[in-house]
């Protein structure tokens, strides 16, 4: 049976209570600190914050995917082929800096969005790095206990291009694995964004939709 404001007014009349044109939400709102309206508002605010965090995570993961993918090409236009042709490794050094920065940003974002899947992907990223710890250290990239990376630029620049390609190129699987994980992180973030977005009506927030539903006057 649908409870309407008219029914509530009739109950109030029989009970000798004052009657006014208020909605069902107003009746449910007992002015306590934990009212329905307050709960809905808190829920909507929380969902909005969470959605924003997932949007940031998706963007960061996409950037990591791009930063890792640049090392994986094997054609004549690859990063390493161009460096060999020009005799200048600066683009490789720049790509390493960018990759490490994006890796750390994605790992940090995953930790800040802790849940079952994000914790799993954070652990997988850390495992990818720790599994190649010695090789990475050989070209100047250190893996910290928390899984983050750092670059010794002098050691990096003192490493020959063959060694750089061996560690970072497609044949090692390190950057391939990171790129794959970044793609999965992005996909998971997008799924959560879509789920959170579906909780909002076309005219506004979840609260607006519920308030409209229960704003009945008999």
JSON list of C-alpha atoms in Angstrom, two decimals:
[
{"chain": "A", "resi": 1, "resn": "UNK", "atom": "CA", "xyz": [0.00, 0.00, 0.00]},
{"chain": "A", "resi": 2, "resn": "UNK", "atom": "CA", "xyz": [1.35, 3.44, -0.95]},
{"chain": "A", "resi": 3, "resn": "UNK", "atom": "CA", "xyz": [1.58, 5.81, 1.98]},
{"chain": "A", "resi": 4, "resn": "UNK", "atom": "CA", "xyz": [0.53, 9.32, 0.92]},
{"chain": "A", "resi": 5, "resn": "UNK", "atom": "CA", "xyz": [0.61, 12.70, 2.60]},
{"chain": "A", "resi": 6, "resn": "UNK", "atom": "CA", "xyz": [-3.21, 12.62, 2.75]},
{"chain": "A", "resi": 7, "resn": "UNK", "atom": "CA", "xyz": [-3.06, 9.45, 4.82]},
{"chain": "A", "resi": 8, "resn": "UNK", "atom": "CA", "xyz": [-0.47, 10.99, 7.12]},
{"chain": "A", "resi": 9, "resn": "UNK", "atom": "CA", "xyz": [-2.59, 14.13, 7.51]},
{"chain": "A", "resi": 10, "resn": "UNK", "atom": "CA", "xyz": [-5.62, 12.03, 8.41]},
{"chain": "A", "resi": 11, "resn": "UNK", "atom": "CA", "xyz": [-3.58, 10.18, 11.03]},
{"chain": "A", "resi": 12, "resn": "UNK", "atom": "CA", "xyz": [-2.31, 13.48, 12.40]},
{"chain": "A", "resi": 13, "resn": "UNK", "atom": "CA", "xyz": [-5.91, 14.86, 12.55]},
{"chain": "A", "resi": 14, "resn": "UNK", "atom": "CA", "xyz": [-7.07, 11.85, 14.55]},
{"chain": "A", "resi": 15, "resn": "UNK", "atom": "CA", "xyz": [-4.11, 12.22, 16.88]},
{"chain": "A", "resi": 16, "resn": "UNK", "atom": "CA", "xyz": [-4.80, 15.91, 17.41]},
{"chain": "A", "resi": 17, "resn": "UNK", "atom": "CA", "xyz": [-1.55, 16.97, 15.78]},
{"chain": "A", "resi": 18, "resn": "UNK", "atom": "CA", "xyz": [-1.15, 20.11, 13.63]},
{"chain": "A", "resi": 19, "resn": "UNK", "atom": "CA", "xyz": [-1.60, 19.56, 9.91]},
{"chain": "A", "resi": 20, "resn": "UNK", "atom": "CA", "xyz": [0.38, 21.34, 7.20]},
{"chain": "A", "resi": 21, "resn": "UNK", "atom": "CA", "xyz": [1.33, 20.69, 3.60]},
{"chain": "A", "resi": 22, "resn": "UNK", "atom": "CA", "xyz": [4.55, 18.83, 4.13]},
{"chain": "A", "resi": 23, "resn": "UNK", "atom": "CA", "xyz": [5.97, 15.93, 2.19]},
{"chain": "A", "resi": 24, "resn": "UNK", "atom": "CA", "xyz": [6.52, 12.39, 3.38]},
{"chain": "A", "resi": 25, "resn": "UNK", "atom": "CA", "xyz": [10.21, 13.17, 3.70]},
{"chain": "A", "resi": 26, "resn": "UNK", "atom": "CA", "xyz": [9.37, 15.94, 6.15]},
{"chain": "A", "resi": 27, "resn": "UNK", "atom": "CA", "xyz": [7.38, 13.52, 8.28]},
{"chain": "A", "resi": 28, "resn": "UNK", "atom": "CA", "xyz": [10.24, 11.09, 8.23]},
{"chain": "A", "resi": 29, "resn": "UNK", "atom": "CA", "xyz": [12.63, 13.87, 9.20]},
{"chain": "A", "resi": 30, "resn": "UNK", "atom": "CA", "xyz": [12.54, 13.96, 13.01]},
{"chain": "A", "resi": 31, "resn": "UNK", "atom": "CA", "xyz": [15.16, 16.75, 13.14]},
{"chain": "A", "resi": 32, "resn": "UNK", "atom": "CA", "xyz": [17.70, 14.34, 14.61]},
{"chain": "A", "resi": 33, "resn": "UNK", "atom": "CA", "xyz": [21.32, 14.24, 13.51]},
{"chain": "A", "resi": 34, "resn": "UNK", "atom": "CA", "xyz": [20.70, 11.08, 11.54]},
{"chain": "A", "resi": 35, "resn": "UNK", "atom": "CA", "xyz": [17.56, 11.89, 9.54]},
{"chain": "A", "resi": 36, "resn": "UNK", "atom": "CA", "xyz": [16.67, 10.40, 6.19]},
{"chain": "A", "resi": 37, "resn": "UNK", "atom": "CA", "xyz": [17.47, 13.66, 4.42]},
{"chain": "A", "resi": 38, "resn": "UNK", "atom": "CA", "xyz": [20.83, 13.87, 6.19]},
{"chain": "A", "resi": 39, "resn": "UNK", "atom": "CA", "xyz": [21.60, 10.25, 5.34]},
{"chain": "A", "resi": 40, "resn": "UNK", "atom": "CA", "xyz": [20.72, 10.76, 1.69]},
{"chain": "A", "resi": 41, "resn": "UNK", "atom": "CA", "xyz": [22.81, 13.92, 1.51]},
{"chain": "A", "resi": 42, "resn": "UNK", "atom": "CA", "xyz": [25.78, 12.19, 3.09]},
{"chain": "A", "resi": 43, "resn": "UNK", "atom": "CA", "xyz": [25.41, 9.25, 0.72]},
{"chain": "A", "resi": 44, "resn": "UNK", "atom": "CA", "xyz": [25.26, 11.52, -2.31]},
{"chain": "A", "resi": 45, "resn": "UNK", "atom": "CA", "xyz": [28.30, 13.49, -1.16]},
{"chain": "A", "resi": 46, "resn": "UNK", "atom": "CA", "xyz": [30.26, 10.31, -0.53]},
{"chain": "A", "resi": 47, "resn": "UNK", "atom": "CA", "xyz": [29.36, 8.93, -3.96]},
{"chain": "A", "resi": 48, "resn": "UNK", "atom": "CA", "xyz": [30.42, 12.17, -5.62]},
{"chain": "A", "resi": 49, "resn": "UNK", "atom": "CA", "xyz": [33.80, 12.16, -3.88]},
{"chain": "A", "resi": 50, "resn": "UNK", "atom": "CA", "xyz": [34.32, 8.48, -4.73]},
{"chain": "A", "resi": 51, "resn": "UNK", "atom": "CA", "xyz": [33.39, 9.07, -8.37]},
{"chain": "A", "resi": 52, "resn": "UNK", "atom": "CA", "xyz": [35.90, 11.93, -8.58]},
{"chain": "A", "resi": 53, "resn": "UNK", "atom": "CA", "xyz": [38.63, 9.71, -7.14]},
{"chain": "A", "resi": 54, "resn": "UNK", "atom": "CA", "xyz": [37.88, 6.97, -9.66]},
{"chain": "A", "resi": 55, "resn": "UNK", "atom": "CA", "xyz": [38.00, 9.51, -12.49]},
{"chain": "A", "resi": 56, "resn": "UNK", "atom": "CA", "xyz": [41.43, 10.59, -11.29]},
{"chain": "A", "resi": 57, "resn": "UNK", "atom": "CA", "xyz": [42.53, 6.95, -11.03]},
{"chain": "A", "resi": 58, "resn": "UNK", "atom": "CA", "xyz": [41.32, 6.21, -14.55]},
{"chain": "A", "resi": 59, "resn": "UNK", "atom": "CA", "xyz": [43.22, 9.20, -15.94]},
{"chain": "A", "resi": 60, "resn": "UNK", "atom": "CA", "xyz": [46.41, 8.29, -14.08]},
{"chain": "A", "resi": 61, "resn": "UNK", "atom": "CA", "xyz": [46.21, 4.65, -15.19]},
{"chain": "A", "resi": 62, "resn": "UNK", "atom": "CA", "xyz": [45.71, 5.71, -18.81]},
{"chain": "A", "resi": 63, "resn": "UNK", "atom": "CA", "xyz": [48.80, 7.89, -18.55]},
{"chain": "A", "resi": 64, "resn": "UNK", "atom": "CA", "xyz": [50.80, 4.99, -17.12]},
{"chain": "A", "resi": 65, "resn": "UNK", "atom": "CA", "xyz": [49.63, 2.76, -19.98]},
{"chain": "A", "resi": 66, "resn": "UNK", "atom": "CA", "xyz": [50.92, 5.31, -22.50]},
{"chain": "A", "resi": 67, "resn": "UNK", "atom": "CA", "xyz": [54.19, 5.81, -20.60]},
{"chain": "A", "resi": 68, "resn": "UNK", "atom": "CA", "xyz": [54.85, 2.05, -20.50]},
{"chain": "A", "resi": 69, "resn": "UNK", "atom": "CA", "xyz": [53.78, 1.41, -24.08]},
{"chain": "A", "resi": 70, "resn": "UNK", "atom": "CA", "xyz": [56.39, 3.78, -25.48]},
{"chain": "A", "resi": 71, "resn": "UNK", "atom": "CA", "xyz": [59.12, 1.23, -24.59]},
{"chain": "A", "resi": 72, "resn": "UNK", "atom": "CA", "xyz": [57.37, -1.68, -26.27]},
{"chain": "A", "resi": 73, "resn": "UNK", "atom": "CA", "xyz": [57.60, -0.77, -29.93]},
{"chain": "A", "resi": 74, "resn": "UNK", "atom": "CA", "xyz": [60.10, -2.80, -31.98]},
{"chain": "A", "resi": 75, "resn": "UNK", "atom": "CA", "xyz": [59.85, -1.11, -35.38]},
{"chain": "A", "resi": 76, "resn": "UNK", "atom": "CA", "xyz": [62.25, 1.40, -36.91]},
{"chain": "A", "resi": 77, "resn": "UNK", "atom": "CA", "xyz": [60.40, 4.28, -35.27]},
{"chain": "A", "resi": 78, "resn": "UNK", "atom": "CA", "xyz": [60.79, 2.81, -31.78]},
{"chain": "A", "resi": 79, "resn": "UNK", "atom": "CA", "xyz": [62.35, 4.81, -28.97]},
{"chain": "A", "resi": 80, "resn": "UNK", "atom": "CA", "xyz": [65.49, 2.68, -29.01]},
{"chain": "A", "resi": 81, "resn": "UNK", "atom": "CA", "xyz": [65.86, 2.60, -32.81]},
{"chain": "A", "resi": 82, "resn": "UNK", "atom": "CA", "xyz": [65.67, 6.39, -32.98]},
{"chain": "A", "resi": 83, "resn": "UNK", "atom": "CA", "xyz": [68.22, 6.72, -30.18]},
{"chain": "A", "resi": 84, "resn": "UNK", "atom": "CA", "xyz": [70.64, 4.41, -31.97]},
{"chain": "A", "resi": 85, "resn": "UNK", "atom": "CA", "xyz": [70.19, 6.33, -35.19]},
{"chain": "A", "resi": 86, "resn": "UNK", "atom": "CA", "xyz": [70.71, 9.73, -33.60]},
{"chain": "A", "resi": 87, "resn": "UNK", "atom": "CA", "xyz": [73.28, 8.66, -31.03]},
{"chain": "A", "resi": 88, "resn": "UNK", "atom": "CA", "xyz": [71.31, 10.60, -28.41]},
{"chain": "A", "resi": 89, "resn": "UNK", "atom": "CA", "xyz": [69.61, 8.76, -25.53]},
{"chain": "A", "resi": 90, "resn": "UNK", "atom": "CA", "xyz": [67.91, 11.81, -24.02]},
{"chain": "A", "resi": 91, "resn": "UNK", "atom": "CA", "xyz": [64.44, 10.77, -25.21]},
{"chain": "A", "resi": 92, "resn": "UNK", "atom": "CA", "xyz": [64.92, 7.46, -23.41]},
{"chain": "A", "resi": 93, "resn": "UNK", "atom": "CA", "xyz": [65.92, 9.23, -20.20]},
{"chain": "A", "resi": 94, "resn": "UNK", "atom": "CA", "xyz": [62.89, 11.49, -20.46]},
{"chain": "A", "resi": 95, "resn": "UNK", "atom": "CA", "xyz": [60.64, 8.49, -21.09]},
{"chain": "A", "resi": 96, "resn": "UNK", "atom": "CA", "xyz": [62.05, 6.72, -18.02]},
{"chain": "A", "resi": 97, "resn": "UNK", "atom": "CA", "xyz": [61.37, 9.77, -15.84]},
{"chain": "A", "resi": 98, "resn": "UNK", "atom": "CA", "xyz": [57.83, 9.99, -17.17]},
{"chain": "A", "resi": 99, "resn": "UNK", "atom": "CA", "xyz": [57.22, 6.27, -16.72]},
{"chain": "A", "resi": 100, "resn": "UNK", "atom": "CA", "xyz": [58.46, 6.25, -13.12]},
{"chain": "A", "resi": 101, "resn": "UNK", "atom": "CA", "xyz": [56.36, 9.29, -12.27]},
{"chain": "A", "resi": 102, "resn": "UNK", "atom": "CA", "xyz": [53.19, 7.79, -13.76]},
{"chain": "A", "resi": 103, "resn": "UNK", "atom": "CA", "xyz": [53.88, 4.43, -12.10]},
{"chain": "A", "resi": 104, "resn": "UNK", "atom": "CA", "xyz": [54.20, 6.08, -8.68]},
{"chain": "A", "resi": 105, "resn": "UNK", "atom": "CA", "xyz": [51.09, 8.21, -9.24]},
{"chain": "A", "resi": 106, "resn": "UNK", "atom": "CA", "xyz": [49.01, 5.17, -10.20]},
{"chain": "A", "resi": 107, "resn": "UNK", "atom": "CA", "xyz": [50.27, 3.14, -7.25]},
{"chain": "A", "resi": 108, "resn": "UNK", "atom": "CA", "xyz": [49.47, 6.02, -4.89]},
{"chain": "A", "resi": 109, "resn": "UNK", "atom": "CA", "xyz": [45.99, 6.47, -6.38]},
{"chain": "A", "resi": 110, "resn": "UNK", "atom": "CA", "xyz": [45.28, 2.75, -5.95]},
{"chain": "A", "resi": 111, "resn": "UNK", "atom": "CA", "xyz": [46.28, 2.93, -2.30]},
{"chain": "A", "resi": 112, "resn": "UNK", "atom": "CA", "xyz": [44.02, 5.95, -1.78]},
{"chain": "A", "resi": 113, "resn": "UNK", "atom": "CA", "xyz": [41.08, 4.06, -3.36]},
{"chain": "A", "resi": 114, "resn": "UNK", "atom": "CA", "xyz": [41.51, 0.92, -1.28]},
{"chain": "A", "resi": 115, "resn": "UNK", "atom": "CA", "xyz": [39.08, -1.88, -2.09]},
{"chain": "A", "resi": 116, "resn": "UNK", "atom": "CA", "xyz": [39.43, -5.51, -3.12]},
{"chain": "A", "resi": 117, "resn": "UNK", "atom": "CA", "xyz": [40.28, -4.90, -6.79]},
{"chain": "A", "resi": 118, "resn": "UNK", "atom": "CA", "xyz": [42.41, -1.80, -6.27]},
{"chain": "A", "resi": 119, "resn": "UNK", "atom": "CA", "xyz": [44.39, -3.51, -3.52]},
{"chain": "A", "resi": 120, "resn": "UNK", "atom": "CA", "xyz": [44.93, -6.45, -5.88]},
{"chain": "A", "resi": 121, "resn": "UNK", "atom": "CA", "xyz": [46.17, -4.26, -8.72]},
{"chain": "A", "resi": 122, "resn": "UNK", "atom": "CA", "xyz": [48.42, -2.30, -6.35]},
{"chain": "A", "resi": 123, "resn": "UNK", "atom": "CA", "xyz": [49.97, -5.57, -5.21]},
{"chain": "A", "resi": 124, "resn": "UNK", "atom": "CA", "xyz": [50.40, -6.75, -8.80]},
{"chain": "A", "resi": 125, "resn": "UNK", "atom": "CA", "xyz": [52.18, -3.51, -9.76]},
{"chain": "A", "resi": 126, "resn": "UNK", "atom": "CA", "xyz": [54.50, -3.85, -6.78]},
{"chain": "A", "resi": 127, "resn": "UNK", "atom": "CA", "xyz": [55.16, -7.50, -7.68]},
{"chain": "A", "resi": 128, "resn": "UNK", "atom": "CA", "xyz": [56.02, -6.53, -11.26]},
{"chain": "A", "resi": 129, "resn": "UNK", "atom": "CA", "xyz": [58.61, -4.08, -9.97]},
{"chain": "A", "resi": 130, "resn": "UNK", "atom": "CA", "xyz": [60.02, -6.29, -7.21]},
{"chain": "A", "resi": 131, "resn": "UNK", "atom": "CA", "xyz": [60.27, -9.21, -9.63]},
{"chain": "A", "resi": 132, "resn": "UNK", "atom": "CA", "xyz": [62.60, -7.09, -11.78]},
{"chain": "A", "resi": 133, "resn": "UNK", "atom": "CA", "xyz": [64.32, -5.30, -8.89]},
{"chain": "A", "resi": 134, "resn": "UNK", "atom": "CA", "xyz": [67.88, -6.34, -9.70]},
{"chain": "A", "resi": 135, "resn": "UNK", "atom": "CA", "xyz": [67.56, -5.62, -13.42]},
{"chain": "A", "resi": 136, "resn": "UNK", "atom": "CA", "xyz": [66.00, -2.22, -12.73]},
{"chain": "A", "resi": 137, "resn": "UNK", "atom": "CA", "xyz": [68.69, -1.37, -10.21]},
{"chain": "A", "resi": 138, "resn": "UNK", "atom": "CA", "xyz": [71.28, -2.13, -12.88]},
{"chain": "A", "resi": 139, "resn": "UNK", "atom": "CA", "xyz": [70.05, 0.79, -14.98]},
{"chain": "A", "resi": 140, "resn": "UNK", "atom": "CA", "xyz": [69.47, 3.19, -12.07]},
{"chain": "A", "resi": 141, "resn": "UNK", "atom": "CA", "xyz": [65.85, 2.51, -11.11]},
{"chain": "A", "resi": 142, "resn": "UNK", "atom": "CA", "xyz": [65.37, 1.57, -7.44]},
{"chain": "A", "resi": 143, "resn": "UNK", "atom": "CA", "xyz": [62.33, -0.21, -5.98]},
{"chain": "A", "resi": 144, "resn": "UNK", "atom": "CA", "xyz": [61.38, 0.91, -2.46]},
{"chain": "A", "resi": 145, "resn": "UNK", "atom": "CA", "xyz": [59.71, -1.27, 0.17]},
{"chain": "A", "resi": 146, "resn": "UNK", "atom": "CA", "xyz": [56.35, 0.34, -0.56]},
{"chain": "A", "resi": 147, "resn": "UNK", "atom": "CA", "xyz": [56.70, -0.55, -4.24]},
{"chain": "A", "resi": 148, "resn": "UNK", "atom": "CA", "xyz": [57.43, 2.97, -5.47]},
{"chain": "A", "resi": 149, "resn": "UNK", "atom": "CA", "xyz": [60.23, 3.65, -7.95]},
{"chain": "A", "resi": 150, "resn": "UNK", "atom": "CA", "xyz": [62.99, 6.23, -8.01]},
{"chain": "A", "resi": 151, "resn": "UNK", "atom": "CA", "xyz": [65.64, 7.10, -10.60]},
{"chain": "A", "resi": 152, "resn": "UNK", "atom": "CA", "xyz": [69.36, 7.63, -10.17]},
{"chain": "A", "resi": 153, "resn": "UNK", "atom": "CA", "xyz": [69.83, 9.87, -13.20]},
{"chain": "A", "resi": 154, "resn": "UNK", "atom": "CA", "xyz": [73.61, 9.63, -13.23]},
{"chain": "A", "resi": 155, "resn": "UNK", "atom": "CA", "xyz": [73.50, 5.83, -13.25]},
{"chain": "A", "resi": 156, "resn": "UNK", "atom": "CA", "xyz": [70.72, 5.85, -15.84]},
{"chain": "A", "resi": 157, "resn": "UNK", "atom": "CA", "xyz": [72.76, 8.07, -18.17]},
{"chain": "A", "resi": 158, "resn": "UNK", "atom": "CA", "xyz": [75.81, 5.90, -17.64]},
{"chain": "A", "resi": 159, "resn": "UNK", "atom": "CA", "xyz": [73.99, 2.81, -18.93]},
{"chain": "A", "resi": 160, "resn": "UNK", "atom": "CA", "xyz": [74.41, 1.85, -22.58]},
{"chain": "A", "resi": 161, "resn": "UNK", "atom": "CA", "xyz": [71.39, 1.62, -24.83]},
{"chain": "A", "resi": 162, "resn": "UNK", "atom": "CA", "xyz": [71.52, -2.17, -25.17]},
{"chain": "A", "resi": 163, "resn": "UNK", "atom": "CA", "xyz": [71.19, -2.58, -21.40]},
{"chain": "A", "resi": 164, "resn": "UNK", "atom": "CA", "xyz": [68.35, -0.07, -21.30]},
{"chain": "A", "resi": 165, "resn": "UNK", "atom": "CA", "xyz": [66.48, -1.89, -24.03]},
{"chain": "A", "resi": 166, "resn": "UNK", "atom": "CA", "xyz": [67.05, -5.26, -22.38]},
{"chain": "A", "resi": 167, "resn": "UNK", "atom": "CA", "xyz": [65.43, -4.08, -19.13]},
{"chain": "A", "resi": 168, "resn": "UNK", "atom": "CA", "xyz": [62.73, -1.80, -20.49]},
{"chain": "A", "resi": 169, "resn": "UNK", "atom": "CA", "xyz": [62.11, -3.15, -23.98]},
{"chain": "A", "resi": 170, "resn": "UNK", "atom": "CA", "xyz": [59.34, -5.54, -24.95]},
{"chain": "A", "resi": 171, "resn": "UNK", "atom": "CA", "xyz": [61.51, -8.65, -24.64]},
{"chain": "A", "resi": 172, "resn": "UNK", "atom": "CA", "xyz": [61.68, -8.43, -20.82]},
{"chain": "A", "resi": 173, "resn": "UNK", "atom": "CA", "xyz": [57.95, -8.30, -20.16]},
{"chain": "A", "resi": 174, "resn": "UNK", "atom": "CA", "xyz": [58.30, -5.68, -17.39]},
{"chain": "A", "resi": 175, "resn": "UNK", "atom": "CA", "xyz": [56.83, -2.74, -19.26]},
{"chain": "A", "resi": 176, "resn": "UNK", "atom": "CA", "xyz": [54.38, -5.07, -20.98]},
{"chain": "A", "resi": 177, "resn": "UNK", "atom": "CA", "xyz": [53.10, -6.27, -17.61]},
{"chain": "A", "resi": 178, "resn": "UNK", "atom": "CA", "xyz": [52.84, -2.72, -16.26]},
{"chain": "A", "resi": 179, "resn": "UNK", "atom": "CA", "xyz": [50.97, -1.60, -19.38]},
{"chain": "A", "resi": 180, "resn": "UNK", "atom": "CA", "xyz": [48.57, -4.55, -19.06]},
{"chain": "A", "resi": 181, "resn": "UNK", "atom": "CA", "xyz": [47.91, -3.81, -15.38]},
{"chain": "A", "resi": 182, "resn": "UNK", "atom": "CA", "xyz": [47.42, -0.11, -16.11]},
{"chain": "A", "resi": 183, "resn": "UNK", "atom": "CA", "xyz": [44.79, -1.04, -18.67]},
{"chain": "A", "resi": 184, "resn": "UNK", "atom": "CA", "xyz": [42.99, -3.25, -16.14]},
{"chain": "A", "resi": 185, "resn": "UNK", "atom": "CA", "xyz": [43.10, -0.51, -13.51]},
{"chain": "A", "resi": 186, "resn": "UNK", "atom": "CA", "xyz": [41.60, 1.94, -15.99]},
{"chain": "A", "resi": 187, "resn": "UNK", "atom": "CA", "xyz": [38.85, -0.52, -16.96]},
{"chain": "A", "resi": 188, "resn": "UNK", "atom": "CA", "xyz": [37.97, -1.18, -13.33]},
{"chain": "A", "resi": 189, "resn": "UNK", "atom": "CA", "xyz": [37.87, 2.54, -12.58]},
{"chain": "A", "resi": 190, "resn": "UNK", "atom": "CA", "xyz": [35.58, 3.14, -15.56]},
{"chain": "A", "resi": 191, "resn": "UNK", "atom": "CA", "xyz": [33.24, 0.37, -14.39]},
{"chain": "A", "resi": 192, "resn": "UNK", "atom": "CA", "xyz": [32.97, 2.02, -10.98]},
{"chain": "A", "resi": 193, "resn": "UNK", "atom": "CA", "xyz": [32.43, 5.45, -12.52]},
{"chain": "A", "resi": 194, "resn": "UNK", "atom": "CA", "xyz": [29.58, 4.07, -14.63]},
{"chain": "A", "resi": 195, "resn": "UNK", "atom": "CA", "xyz": [28.07, 2.33, -11.61]},
{"chain": "A", "resi": 196, "resn": "UNK", "atom": "CA", "xyz": [28.17, 5.49, -9.51]},
{"chain": "A", "resi": 197, "resn": "UNK", "atom": "CA", "xyz": [26.83, 7.60, -12.37]},
{"chain": "A", "resi": 198, "resn": "UNK", "atom": "CA", "xyz": [23.84, 5.28, -12.78]},
{"chain": "A", "resi": 199, "resn": "UNK", "atom": "CA", "xyz": [22.76, 6.15, -9.25]},
{"chain": "A", "resi": 200, "resn": "UNK", "atom": "CA", "xyz": [21.88, 9.65, -10.34]},
{"chain": "A", "resi": 201, "resn": "UNK", "atom": "CA", "xyz": [18.70, 10.62, -12.16]},
{"chain": "A", "resi": 202, "resn": "UNK", "atom": "CA", "xyz": [18.81, 12.68, -15.34]},
{"chain": "A", "resi": 203, "resn": "UNK", "atom": "CA", "xyz": [17.47, 15.67, -13.43]},
{"chain": "A", "resi": 204, "resn": "UNK", "atom": "CA", "xyz": [19.90, 15.62, -10.53]},
{"chain": "A", "resi": 205, "resn": "UNK", "atom": "CA", "xyz": [21.23, 13.62, -7.64]},
{"chain": "A", "resi": 206, "resn": "UNK", "atom": "CA", "xyz": [19.98, 10.46, -6.07]},
{"chain": "A", "resi": 207, "resn": "UNK", "atom": "CA", "xyz": [18.49, 12.55, -3.28]},
{"chain": "A", "resi": 208, "resn": "UNK", "atom": "CA", "xyz": [16.58, 14.70, -5.76]},
{"chain": "A", "resi": 209, "resn": "UNK", "atom": "CA", "xyz": [15.12, 11.60, -7.35]},
{"chain": "A", "resi": 210, "resn": "UNK", "atom": "CA", "xyz": [14.01, 10.16, -4.02]},
{"chain": "A", "resi": 211, "resn": "UNK", "atom": "CA", "xyz": [12.69, 13.47, -2.77]},
{"chain": "A", "resi": 212, "resn": "UNK", "atom": "CA", "xyz": [10.57, 13.76, -5.91]},
{"chain": "A", "resi": 213, "resn": "UNK", "atom": "CA", "xyz": [9.32, 10.22, -5.45]},
{"chain": "A", "resi": 214, "resn": "UNK", "atom": "CA", "xyz": [8.07, 10.88, -1.94]},
{"chain": "A", "resi": 215, "resn": "UNK", "atom": "CA", "xyz": [6.92, 14.47, -2.30]},
{"chain": "A", "resi": 216, "resn": "UNK", "atom": "CA", "xyz": [3.27, 13.38, -2.52]},
{"chain": "A", "resi": 217, "resn": "UNK", "atom": "CA", "xyz": [0.20, 15.40, -1.57]},
{"chain": "A", "resi": 218, "resn": "UNK", "atom": "CA", "xyz": [-2.49, 12.76, -1.67]}
]
